[in-house]
Coordinates of C-alpha atoms in Angstrom, one line a residue:
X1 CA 25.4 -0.4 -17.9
X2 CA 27.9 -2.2 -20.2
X3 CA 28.5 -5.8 -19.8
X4 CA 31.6 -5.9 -17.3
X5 CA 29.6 -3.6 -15.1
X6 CA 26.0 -5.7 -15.6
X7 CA 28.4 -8.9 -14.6
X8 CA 29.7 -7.0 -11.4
X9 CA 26.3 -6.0 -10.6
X10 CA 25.2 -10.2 -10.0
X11 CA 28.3 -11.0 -7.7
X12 CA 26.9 -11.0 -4.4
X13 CA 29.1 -8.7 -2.0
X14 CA 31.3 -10.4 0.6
X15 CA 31.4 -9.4 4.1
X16 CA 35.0 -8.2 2.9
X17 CA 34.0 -5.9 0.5
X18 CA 31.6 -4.3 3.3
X19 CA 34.4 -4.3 6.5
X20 CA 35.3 -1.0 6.8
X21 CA 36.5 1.4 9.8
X22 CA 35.6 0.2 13.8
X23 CA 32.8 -1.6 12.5
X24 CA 34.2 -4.0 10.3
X25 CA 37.3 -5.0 12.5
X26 CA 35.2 -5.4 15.9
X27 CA 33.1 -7.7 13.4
X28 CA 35.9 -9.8 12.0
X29 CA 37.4 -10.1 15.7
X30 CA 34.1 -11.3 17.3
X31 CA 33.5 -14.0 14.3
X32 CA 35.0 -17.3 16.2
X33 CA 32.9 -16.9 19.1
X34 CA 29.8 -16.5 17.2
X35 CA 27.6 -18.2 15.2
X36 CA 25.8 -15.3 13.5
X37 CA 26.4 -14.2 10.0
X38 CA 28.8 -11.8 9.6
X39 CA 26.9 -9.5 7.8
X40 CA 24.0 -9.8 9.8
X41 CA 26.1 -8.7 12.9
X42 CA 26.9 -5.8 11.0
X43 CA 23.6 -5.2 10.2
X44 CA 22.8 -5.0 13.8
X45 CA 25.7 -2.8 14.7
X46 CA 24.3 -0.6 11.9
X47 CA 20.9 -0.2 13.2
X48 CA 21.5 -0.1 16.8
X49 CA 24.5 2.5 16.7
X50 CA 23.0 4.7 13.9
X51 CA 20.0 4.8 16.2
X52 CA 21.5 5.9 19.1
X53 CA 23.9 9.1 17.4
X54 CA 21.2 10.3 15.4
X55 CA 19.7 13.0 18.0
X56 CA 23.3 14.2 17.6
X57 CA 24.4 13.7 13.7
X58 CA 22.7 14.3 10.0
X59 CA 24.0 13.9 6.5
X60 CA 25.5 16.4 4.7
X61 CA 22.3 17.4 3.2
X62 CA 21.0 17.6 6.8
X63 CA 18.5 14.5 6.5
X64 CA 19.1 12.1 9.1
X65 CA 21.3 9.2 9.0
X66 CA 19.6 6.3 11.0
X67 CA 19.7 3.0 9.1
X68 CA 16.5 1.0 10.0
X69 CA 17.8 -2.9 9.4
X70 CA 16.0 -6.7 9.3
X71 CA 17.9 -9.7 9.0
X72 CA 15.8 -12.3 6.9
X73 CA 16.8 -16.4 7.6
X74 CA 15.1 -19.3 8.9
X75 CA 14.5 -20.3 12.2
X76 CA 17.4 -21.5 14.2
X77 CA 19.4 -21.5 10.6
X78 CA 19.5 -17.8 10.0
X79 CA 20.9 -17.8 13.5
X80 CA 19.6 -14.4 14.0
X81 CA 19.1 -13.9 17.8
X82 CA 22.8 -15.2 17.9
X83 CA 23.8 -11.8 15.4
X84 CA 21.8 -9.7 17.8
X85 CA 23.4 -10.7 21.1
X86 CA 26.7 -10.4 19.5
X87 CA 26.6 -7.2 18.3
X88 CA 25.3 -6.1 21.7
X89 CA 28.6 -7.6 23.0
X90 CA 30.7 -5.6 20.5
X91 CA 29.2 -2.5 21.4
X92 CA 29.4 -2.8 25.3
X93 CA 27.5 -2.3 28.7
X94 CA 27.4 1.2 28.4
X95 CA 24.8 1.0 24.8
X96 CA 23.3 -2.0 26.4
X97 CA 21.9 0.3 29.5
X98 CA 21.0 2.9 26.6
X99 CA 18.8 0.3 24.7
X100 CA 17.3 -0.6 27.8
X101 CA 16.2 2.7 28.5
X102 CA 14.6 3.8 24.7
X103 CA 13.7 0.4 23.9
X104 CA 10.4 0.6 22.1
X105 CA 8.3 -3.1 21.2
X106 CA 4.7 -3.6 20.1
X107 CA 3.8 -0.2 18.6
X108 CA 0.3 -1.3 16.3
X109 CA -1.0 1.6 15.6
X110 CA -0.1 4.8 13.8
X111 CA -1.2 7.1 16.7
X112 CA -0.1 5.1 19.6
X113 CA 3.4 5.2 17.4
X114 CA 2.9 9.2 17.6
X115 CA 2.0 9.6 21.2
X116 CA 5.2 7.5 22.7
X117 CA 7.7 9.5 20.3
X118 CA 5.5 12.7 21.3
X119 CA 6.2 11.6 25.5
X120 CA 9.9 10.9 24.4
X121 CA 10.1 14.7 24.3
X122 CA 10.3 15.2 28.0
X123 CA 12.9 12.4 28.2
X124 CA 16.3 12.7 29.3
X125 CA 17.4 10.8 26.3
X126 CA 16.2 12.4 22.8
X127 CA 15.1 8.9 20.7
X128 CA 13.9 5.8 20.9
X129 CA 14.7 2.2 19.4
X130 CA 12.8 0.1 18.1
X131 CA 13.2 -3.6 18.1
X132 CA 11.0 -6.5 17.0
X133 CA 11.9 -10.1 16.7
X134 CA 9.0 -11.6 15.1
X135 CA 8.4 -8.7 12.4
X136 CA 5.6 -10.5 10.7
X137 CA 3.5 -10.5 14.0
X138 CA 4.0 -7.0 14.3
X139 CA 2.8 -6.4 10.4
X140 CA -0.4 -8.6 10.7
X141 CA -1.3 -5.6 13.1
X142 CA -0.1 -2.7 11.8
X143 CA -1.8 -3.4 8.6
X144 CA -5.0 -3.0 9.8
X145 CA -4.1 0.8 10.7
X146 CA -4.4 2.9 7.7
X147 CA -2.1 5.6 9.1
X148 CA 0.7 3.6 10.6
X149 CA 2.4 3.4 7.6
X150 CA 2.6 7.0 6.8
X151 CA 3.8 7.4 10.5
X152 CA 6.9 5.6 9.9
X153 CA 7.7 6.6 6.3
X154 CA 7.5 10.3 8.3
X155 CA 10.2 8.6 10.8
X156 CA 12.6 8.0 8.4
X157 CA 12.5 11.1 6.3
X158 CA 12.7 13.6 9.5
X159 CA 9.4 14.8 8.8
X160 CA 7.1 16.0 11.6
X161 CA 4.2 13.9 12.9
X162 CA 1.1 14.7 15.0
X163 CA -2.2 12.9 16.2
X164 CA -5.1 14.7 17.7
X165 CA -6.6 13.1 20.7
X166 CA -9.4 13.2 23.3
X167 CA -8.5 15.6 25.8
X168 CA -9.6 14.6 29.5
X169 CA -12.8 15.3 31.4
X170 CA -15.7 16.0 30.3
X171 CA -16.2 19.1 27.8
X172 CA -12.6 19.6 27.3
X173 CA -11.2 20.2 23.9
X174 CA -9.1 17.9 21.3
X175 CA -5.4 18.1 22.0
X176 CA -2.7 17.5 19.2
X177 CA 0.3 15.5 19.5
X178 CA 3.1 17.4 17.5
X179 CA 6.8 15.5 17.2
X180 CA 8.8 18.2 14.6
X181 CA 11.8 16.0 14.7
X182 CA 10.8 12.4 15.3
X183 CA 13.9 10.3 16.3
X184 CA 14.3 6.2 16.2
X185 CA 15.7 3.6 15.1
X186 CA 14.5 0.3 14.1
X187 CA 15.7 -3.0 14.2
X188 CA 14.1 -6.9 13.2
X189 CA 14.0 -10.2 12.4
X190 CA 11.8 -12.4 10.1
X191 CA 11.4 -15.6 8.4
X192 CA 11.3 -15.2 4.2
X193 CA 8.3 -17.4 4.0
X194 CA 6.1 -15.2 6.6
X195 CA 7.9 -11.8 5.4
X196 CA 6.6 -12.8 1.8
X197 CA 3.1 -13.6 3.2
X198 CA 2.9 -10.2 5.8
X199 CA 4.1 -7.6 3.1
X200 CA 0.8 -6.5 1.3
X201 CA 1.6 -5.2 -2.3
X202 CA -0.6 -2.0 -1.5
X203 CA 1.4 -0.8 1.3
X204 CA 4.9 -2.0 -0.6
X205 CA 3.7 0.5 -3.5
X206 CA 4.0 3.4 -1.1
X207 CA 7.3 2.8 -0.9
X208 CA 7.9 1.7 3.5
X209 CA 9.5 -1.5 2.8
X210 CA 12.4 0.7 0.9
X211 CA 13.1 2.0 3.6
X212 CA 14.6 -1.1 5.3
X213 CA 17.4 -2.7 4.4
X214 CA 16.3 -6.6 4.6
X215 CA 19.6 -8.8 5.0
X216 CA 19.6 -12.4 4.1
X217 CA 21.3 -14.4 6.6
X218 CA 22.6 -17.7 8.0
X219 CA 24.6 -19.9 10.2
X220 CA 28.2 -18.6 10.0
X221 CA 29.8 -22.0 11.6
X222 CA 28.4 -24.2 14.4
X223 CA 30.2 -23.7 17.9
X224 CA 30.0 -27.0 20.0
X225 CA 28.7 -27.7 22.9
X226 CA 31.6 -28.0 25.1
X227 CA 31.9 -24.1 24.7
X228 CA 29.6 -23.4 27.1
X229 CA 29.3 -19.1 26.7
X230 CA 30.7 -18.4 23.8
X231 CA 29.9 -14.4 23.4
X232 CA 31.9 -14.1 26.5
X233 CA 35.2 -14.2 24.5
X234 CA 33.8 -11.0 22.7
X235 CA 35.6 -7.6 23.6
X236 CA 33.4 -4.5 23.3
X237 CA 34.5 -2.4 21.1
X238 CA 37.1 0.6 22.4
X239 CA 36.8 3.2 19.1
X240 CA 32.8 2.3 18.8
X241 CA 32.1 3.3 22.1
X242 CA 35.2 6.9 21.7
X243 CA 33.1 7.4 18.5
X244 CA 30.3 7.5 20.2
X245 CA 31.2 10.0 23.2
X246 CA 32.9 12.0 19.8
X247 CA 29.4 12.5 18.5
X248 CA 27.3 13.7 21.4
X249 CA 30.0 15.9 22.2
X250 CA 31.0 17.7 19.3
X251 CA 27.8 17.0 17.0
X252 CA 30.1 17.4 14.0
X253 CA 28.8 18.8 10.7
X254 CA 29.2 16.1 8.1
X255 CA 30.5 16.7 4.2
X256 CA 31.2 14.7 1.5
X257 CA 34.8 14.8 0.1
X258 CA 34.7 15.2 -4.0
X259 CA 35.7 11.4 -4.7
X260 CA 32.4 10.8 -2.7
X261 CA 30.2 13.3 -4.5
X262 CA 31.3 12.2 -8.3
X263 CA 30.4 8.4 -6.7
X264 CA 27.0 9.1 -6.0
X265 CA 26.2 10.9 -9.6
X266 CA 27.3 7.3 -10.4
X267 CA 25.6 5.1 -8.1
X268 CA 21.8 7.3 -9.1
X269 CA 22.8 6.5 -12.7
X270 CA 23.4 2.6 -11.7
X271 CA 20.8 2.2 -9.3
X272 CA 18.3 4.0 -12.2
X273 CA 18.9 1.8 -14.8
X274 CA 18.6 -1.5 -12.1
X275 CA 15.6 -0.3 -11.1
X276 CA 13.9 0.0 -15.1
X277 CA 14.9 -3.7 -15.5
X278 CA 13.6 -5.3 -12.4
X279 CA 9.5 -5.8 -12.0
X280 CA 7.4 -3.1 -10.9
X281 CA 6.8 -5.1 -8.4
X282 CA 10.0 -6.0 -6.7
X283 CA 11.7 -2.9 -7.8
X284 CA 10.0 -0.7 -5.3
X285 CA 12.4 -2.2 -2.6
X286 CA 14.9 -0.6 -4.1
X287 CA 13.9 2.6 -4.8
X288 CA 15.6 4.3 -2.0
X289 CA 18.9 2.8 -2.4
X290 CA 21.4 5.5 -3.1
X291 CA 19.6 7.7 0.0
X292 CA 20.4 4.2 2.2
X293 CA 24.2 4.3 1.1
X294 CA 24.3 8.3 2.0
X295 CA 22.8 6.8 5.4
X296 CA 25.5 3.8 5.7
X297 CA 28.4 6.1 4.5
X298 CA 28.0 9.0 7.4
X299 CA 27.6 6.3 9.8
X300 CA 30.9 4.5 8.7
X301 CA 32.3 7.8 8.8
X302 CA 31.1 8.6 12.5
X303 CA 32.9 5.8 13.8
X304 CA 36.4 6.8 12.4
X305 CA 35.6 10.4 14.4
X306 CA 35.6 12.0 10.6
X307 CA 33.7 15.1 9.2
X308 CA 34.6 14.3 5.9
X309 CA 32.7 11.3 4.3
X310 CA 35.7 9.4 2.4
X311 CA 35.0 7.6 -1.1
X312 CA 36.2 4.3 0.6
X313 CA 33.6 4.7 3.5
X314 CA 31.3 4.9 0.5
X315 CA 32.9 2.0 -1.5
X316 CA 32.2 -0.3 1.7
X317 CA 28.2 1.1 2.2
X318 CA 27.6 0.8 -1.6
X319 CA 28.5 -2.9 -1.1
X320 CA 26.2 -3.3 2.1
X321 CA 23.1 -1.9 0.3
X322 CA 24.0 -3.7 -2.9
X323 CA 24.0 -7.1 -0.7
X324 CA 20.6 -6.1 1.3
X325 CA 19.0 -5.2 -2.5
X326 CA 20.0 -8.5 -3.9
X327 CA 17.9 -10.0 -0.6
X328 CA 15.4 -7.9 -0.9
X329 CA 15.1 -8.9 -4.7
X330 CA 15.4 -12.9 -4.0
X331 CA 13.3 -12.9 -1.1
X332 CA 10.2 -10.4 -2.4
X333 CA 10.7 -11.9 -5.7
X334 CA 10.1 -15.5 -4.9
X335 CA 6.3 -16.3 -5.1
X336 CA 4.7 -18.2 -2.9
X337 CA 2.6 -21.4 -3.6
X338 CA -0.2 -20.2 -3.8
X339 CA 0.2 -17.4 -6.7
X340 CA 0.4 -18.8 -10.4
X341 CA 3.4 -19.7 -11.7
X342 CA 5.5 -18.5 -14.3
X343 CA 3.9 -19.8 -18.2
X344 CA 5.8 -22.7 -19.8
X345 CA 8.2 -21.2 -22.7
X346 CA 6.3 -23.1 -25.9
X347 CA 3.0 -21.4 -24.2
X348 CA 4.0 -18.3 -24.5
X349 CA 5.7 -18.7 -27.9
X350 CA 2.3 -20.1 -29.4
X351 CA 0.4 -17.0 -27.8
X352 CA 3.0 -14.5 -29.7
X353 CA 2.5 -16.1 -32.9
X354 CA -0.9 -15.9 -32.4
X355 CA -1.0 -12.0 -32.0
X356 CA 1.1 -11.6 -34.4
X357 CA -0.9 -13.4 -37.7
X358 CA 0.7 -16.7 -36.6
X359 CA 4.2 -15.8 -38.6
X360 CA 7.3 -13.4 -37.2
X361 CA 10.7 -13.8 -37.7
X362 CA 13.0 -15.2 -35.0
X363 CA 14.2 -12.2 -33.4
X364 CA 11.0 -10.2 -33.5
X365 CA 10.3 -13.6 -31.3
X366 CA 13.3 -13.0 -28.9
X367 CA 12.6 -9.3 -28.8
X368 CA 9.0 -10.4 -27.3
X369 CA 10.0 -12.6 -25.2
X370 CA 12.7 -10.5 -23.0
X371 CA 15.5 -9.8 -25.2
X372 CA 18.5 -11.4 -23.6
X373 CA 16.2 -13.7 -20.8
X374 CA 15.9 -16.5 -23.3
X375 CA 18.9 -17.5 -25.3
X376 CA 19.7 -19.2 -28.5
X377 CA 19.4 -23.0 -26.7
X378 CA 16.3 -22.0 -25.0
X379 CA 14.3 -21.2 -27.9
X380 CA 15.5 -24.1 -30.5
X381 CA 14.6 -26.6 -26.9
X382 CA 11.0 -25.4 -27.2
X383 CA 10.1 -25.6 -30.9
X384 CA 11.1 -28.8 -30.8
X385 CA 7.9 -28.9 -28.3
X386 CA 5.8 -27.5 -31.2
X387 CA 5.5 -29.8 -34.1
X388 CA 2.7 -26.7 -35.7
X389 CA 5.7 -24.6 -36.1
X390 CA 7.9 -24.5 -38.4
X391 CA 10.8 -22.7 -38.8
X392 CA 12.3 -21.8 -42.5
X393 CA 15.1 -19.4 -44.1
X394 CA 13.4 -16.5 -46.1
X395 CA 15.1 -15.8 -49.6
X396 CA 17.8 -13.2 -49.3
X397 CA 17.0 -9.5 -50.1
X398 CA 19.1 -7.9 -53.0
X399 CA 21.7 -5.9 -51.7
X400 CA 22.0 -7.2 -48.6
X401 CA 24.6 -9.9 -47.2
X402 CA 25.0 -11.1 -44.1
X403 CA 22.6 -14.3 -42.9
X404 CA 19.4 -14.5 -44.3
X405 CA 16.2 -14.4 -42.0
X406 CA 14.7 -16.9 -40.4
X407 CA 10.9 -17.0 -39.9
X408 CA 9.0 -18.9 -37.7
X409 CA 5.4 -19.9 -38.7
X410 CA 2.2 -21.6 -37.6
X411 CA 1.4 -24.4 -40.0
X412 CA -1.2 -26.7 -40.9
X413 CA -0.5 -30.7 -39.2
X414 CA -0.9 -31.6 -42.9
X415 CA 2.3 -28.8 -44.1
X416 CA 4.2 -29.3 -41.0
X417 CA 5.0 -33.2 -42.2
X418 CA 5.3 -34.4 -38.9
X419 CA 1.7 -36.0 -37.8
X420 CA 0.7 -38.7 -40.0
X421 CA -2.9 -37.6 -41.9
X422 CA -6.1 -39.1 -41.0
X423 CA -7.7 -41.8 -42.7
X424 CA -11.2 -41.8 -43.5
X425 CA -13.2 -45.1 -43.3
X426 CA -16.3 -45.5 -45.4
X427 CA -19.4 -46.1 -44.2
X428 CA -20.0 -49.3 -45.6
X429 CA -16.5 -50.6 -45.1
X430 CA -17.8 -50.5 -41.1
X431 CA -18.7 -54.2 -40.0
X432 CA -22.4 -54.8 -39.5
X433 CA -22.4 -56.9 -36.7
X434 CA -20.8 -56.0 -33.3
X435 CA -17.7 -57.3 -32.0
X436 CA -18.4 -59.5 -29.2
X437 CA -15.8 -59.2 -26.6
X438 CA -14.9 -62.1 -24.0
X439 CA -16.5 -62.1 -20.4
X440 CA -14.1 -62.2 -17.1
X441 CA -14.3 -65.5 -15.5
X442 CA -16.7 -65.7 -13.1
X443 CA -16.7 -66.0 -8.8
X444 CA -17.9 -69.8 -9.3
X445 CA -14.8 -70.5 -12.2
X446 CA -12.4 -69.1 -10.1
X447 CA -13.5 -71.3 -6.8
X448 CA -13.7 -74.4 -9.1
X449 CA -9.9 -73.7 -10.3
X450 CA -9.3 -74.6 -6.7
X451 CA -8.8 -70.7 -6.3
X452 CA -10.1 -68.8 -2.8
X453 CA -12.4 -66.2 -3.2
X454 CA -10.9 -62.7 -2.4
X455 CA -12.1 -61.0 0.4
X456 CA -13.4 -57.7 0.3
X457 CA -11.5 -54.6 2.1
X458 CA -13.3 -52.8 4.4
X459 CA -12.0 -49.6 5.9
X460 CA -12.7 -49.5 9.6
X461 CA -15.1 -46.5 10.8
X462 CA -13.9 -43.6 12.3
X463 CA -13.8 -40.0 12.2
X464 CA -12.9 -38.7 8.3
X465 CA -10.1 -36.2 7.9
X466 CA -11.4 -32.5 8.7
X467 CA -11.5 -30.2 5.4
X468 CA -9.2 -27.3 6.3
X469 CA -6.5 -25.5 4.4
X470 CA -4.0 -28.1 5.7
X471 CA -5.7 -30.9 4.7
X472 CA -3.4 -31.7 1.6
X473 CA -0.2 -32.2 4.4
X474 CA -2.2 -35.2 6.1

């Protein structure tokens, strides 16, 4: 990327850039009688509605185009419950009675996840949705099931799924669960701190957290009390619900238009090179990126009642995975307390020397210590930290012009001139007899200079402070 586009790439998107089609008007309508975030609401609408039209819909390349969402923010602050219930209000009674029905909670277990989708067959709606408020509960459980993880990841890419179980009575055979087309969508909340703490690095690496899109959210405004039911101001949305009676009628055969199509050979050169800078690490939440626009895209695209997957529909879902990357980046990135903490510059400029015969010019120095991640002020700040290393201009080469090289060197205290040298006593310059030193005045001076004694403290008894992990907050 060159630098306008690297610089482009840090801006946060706005909710402005993301506003597109039914979705991003009913939004910007409902936004003074909410508190939510306005991105979060869209979030919700994202998950909820993608979750309901995909029985009926697919990408162009026929992979599905449900977009599993979780809006990240503190308690009370991130005002999430307050983004849910509003985008319920946007989308109407008619969705609400849906949810009700395919609502799906407290799924722990790979196979228990199997048999309800497996049941869901026989339904009279084809899908399920499932929501969790407290995410990092449902984690601490499904961590502990080896296969659960591979269930969902199966979810998401339309792969089949199966389980064998017990079959009833005695003597009778094992029977398989079989899903060929698993359906549902997903929707949650969590707190950064305990989404940090519930995500374990080896099930990260397998790539199921790429596969939400984790949306950093907060208090949009604060209404007051006086208004005593706000959300009842909100409208449901007239061309959400028409696009949704479009879908399950006509189950329309999406396509990208060519704008769209040269976009994405864009976005997977972008989103390649992103993904080569960032830690191992954190990057693997971002993996799946351009697949998640291709998901956001269709939907935007479903709600204008279009077959044809516009470049602006794209524009706008570029922005919203750009803007859930960036939180999923900030928030996976942040390291809790209780991980080691990033080396001190001088520290690691000292250990560089050192592997590399204690001498190496200044931007072999930059080169190892990130290239562009430490800058010209950042590195003369530090070796002023190091008085052992000095830094001189080598004599210019023959031929060359341009400035001459500067080399930076581990030195002797003695050639660095800035510690004074030692001085060595001799032995018999040492005086023979000990220097006596004066005694503190005693309890019985201190009483006779018309001084009271001072008491002595005692702490009263009682039970001590119990040793546990919190003990450094008492």
């Amino acid at each position: 990327m060159d630098e306008e586009q690297e610089e482009k790439a840090k801006q946060l998107p706005t909710f402005e850039d993301m506003a597109y089609g039914p979705m991003g008007k009913a939004v910007r309508k409902a936004m003074p009688h909410t508190e939510g975030d306005p991105v979060a609401v869209l979030a919700v609408l994202l998950a909820l509605f993608s979750g309901l039209v995909t029985p009926y819909v697919t990408q162009p390349s026929g992979r599905p185009c449900v977009v599993w969402t979780a809006l990240v923010g503190p308690s009370n602050q991130g005002a999430k419950g307050y983004a849910y219930n509003t985008g319920l209000r946007i989308l109407g009674k008619p969705f609400e009675r849906i949810l009700r029905a395919v609502k799906l909670s407290a799924i722990h277990s790979g196979p228990g996840l199997v048999s309800v989708l497996a049941s869901d067959q026989r339904s009279a709606f084809p899908g399920r949705m499932y929501l969790t408020f407290e995410w990092s509960n449902d984690m601490g459980r499904t961590n502990k099931c080896s296969s659960y993880g591979e269930v969902m990841i199966n979810i998401w890419d339309g792969e089949s799924i199966s389980n064998t179980i017990k079959g009833r009575g005695p003597g009778a055979e094992p029977v398989e669960e079989y899903v060929a087309n698993p359906l549902m969508g997903f929707h949650a909340h969590v707190q950064p701190r305990t989404l940090q703490l519930a995500v374990k690095p080896q099930r990260a690496a397998t790539g199921l957290y790429n596969r939400f899109l984790l949306f950093s959210c907060k208090r949009s405004q604060r209404i007051s009390e006086h208004v005593q039911r706000p959300l009842d101001e909100i409208k449901a949305s007239k061309a959400l619900a028409d696009a949704f009676r479009w879908v399950m009628e006509e189950q329309p055969a999406m396509e990208w238009s060519s704008e769209a199509v040269d976009a994405l050979d864009e976005l997977h050169r972008k989103y390649d090179a992103l993904i080569d800078e960032l830690p191992p690490e954190t990057g693997v939440f971002i993996e799946r990126s351009v697949e998640q626009i291709k998901r956001v895209a269709t939907v935007l695209a479903v709600t204008q009642q279009r077959t044809v997957i516009p470049a602006a529909a794209l524009s706008a879902a570029e922005a919203i995975v750009d803007y859930a990357a960036q939180s999923a980046t900030e928030v996976m990135g942040e390291q809790p307390s209780t991980r080691s903490r990033a080396r001190p510059l001088p520290e690691r400029i000292l250990e560089i020397l050192a592997k590399n015969g204690g001498a190496m010019t200044r931007s072999q120095m930059v080169t190892a210590l990130g290239g562009g991640r430490v800058t010209k002020q950042m590195l003369d700040d530090a070796l002023k930290l190091l008085p052992q290393v000095r830094e001189t201009l080598l004599p210019a080469e023959e031929g060359k012009s341009g400035p001459r090289t500067r080399e930076l060197r581990v030195v002797a205290p003695s050639e660095g001139g800035r510690r004074p040298a030692l001085r060595v006593v001799p032995q018999n310059s040492l005086p023979t007899s000990p220097v006596r030193r004066q005694k503190p005045p005693t309890a019985t001076a201190v009483r006779a200079a018309g001084r009271a004694p001072a008491k002595k403290k005692t702490r009263p008894k009682g039970r001590g402070i119990p040793q546990t992990a919190f003990s450094h907050l008492i």
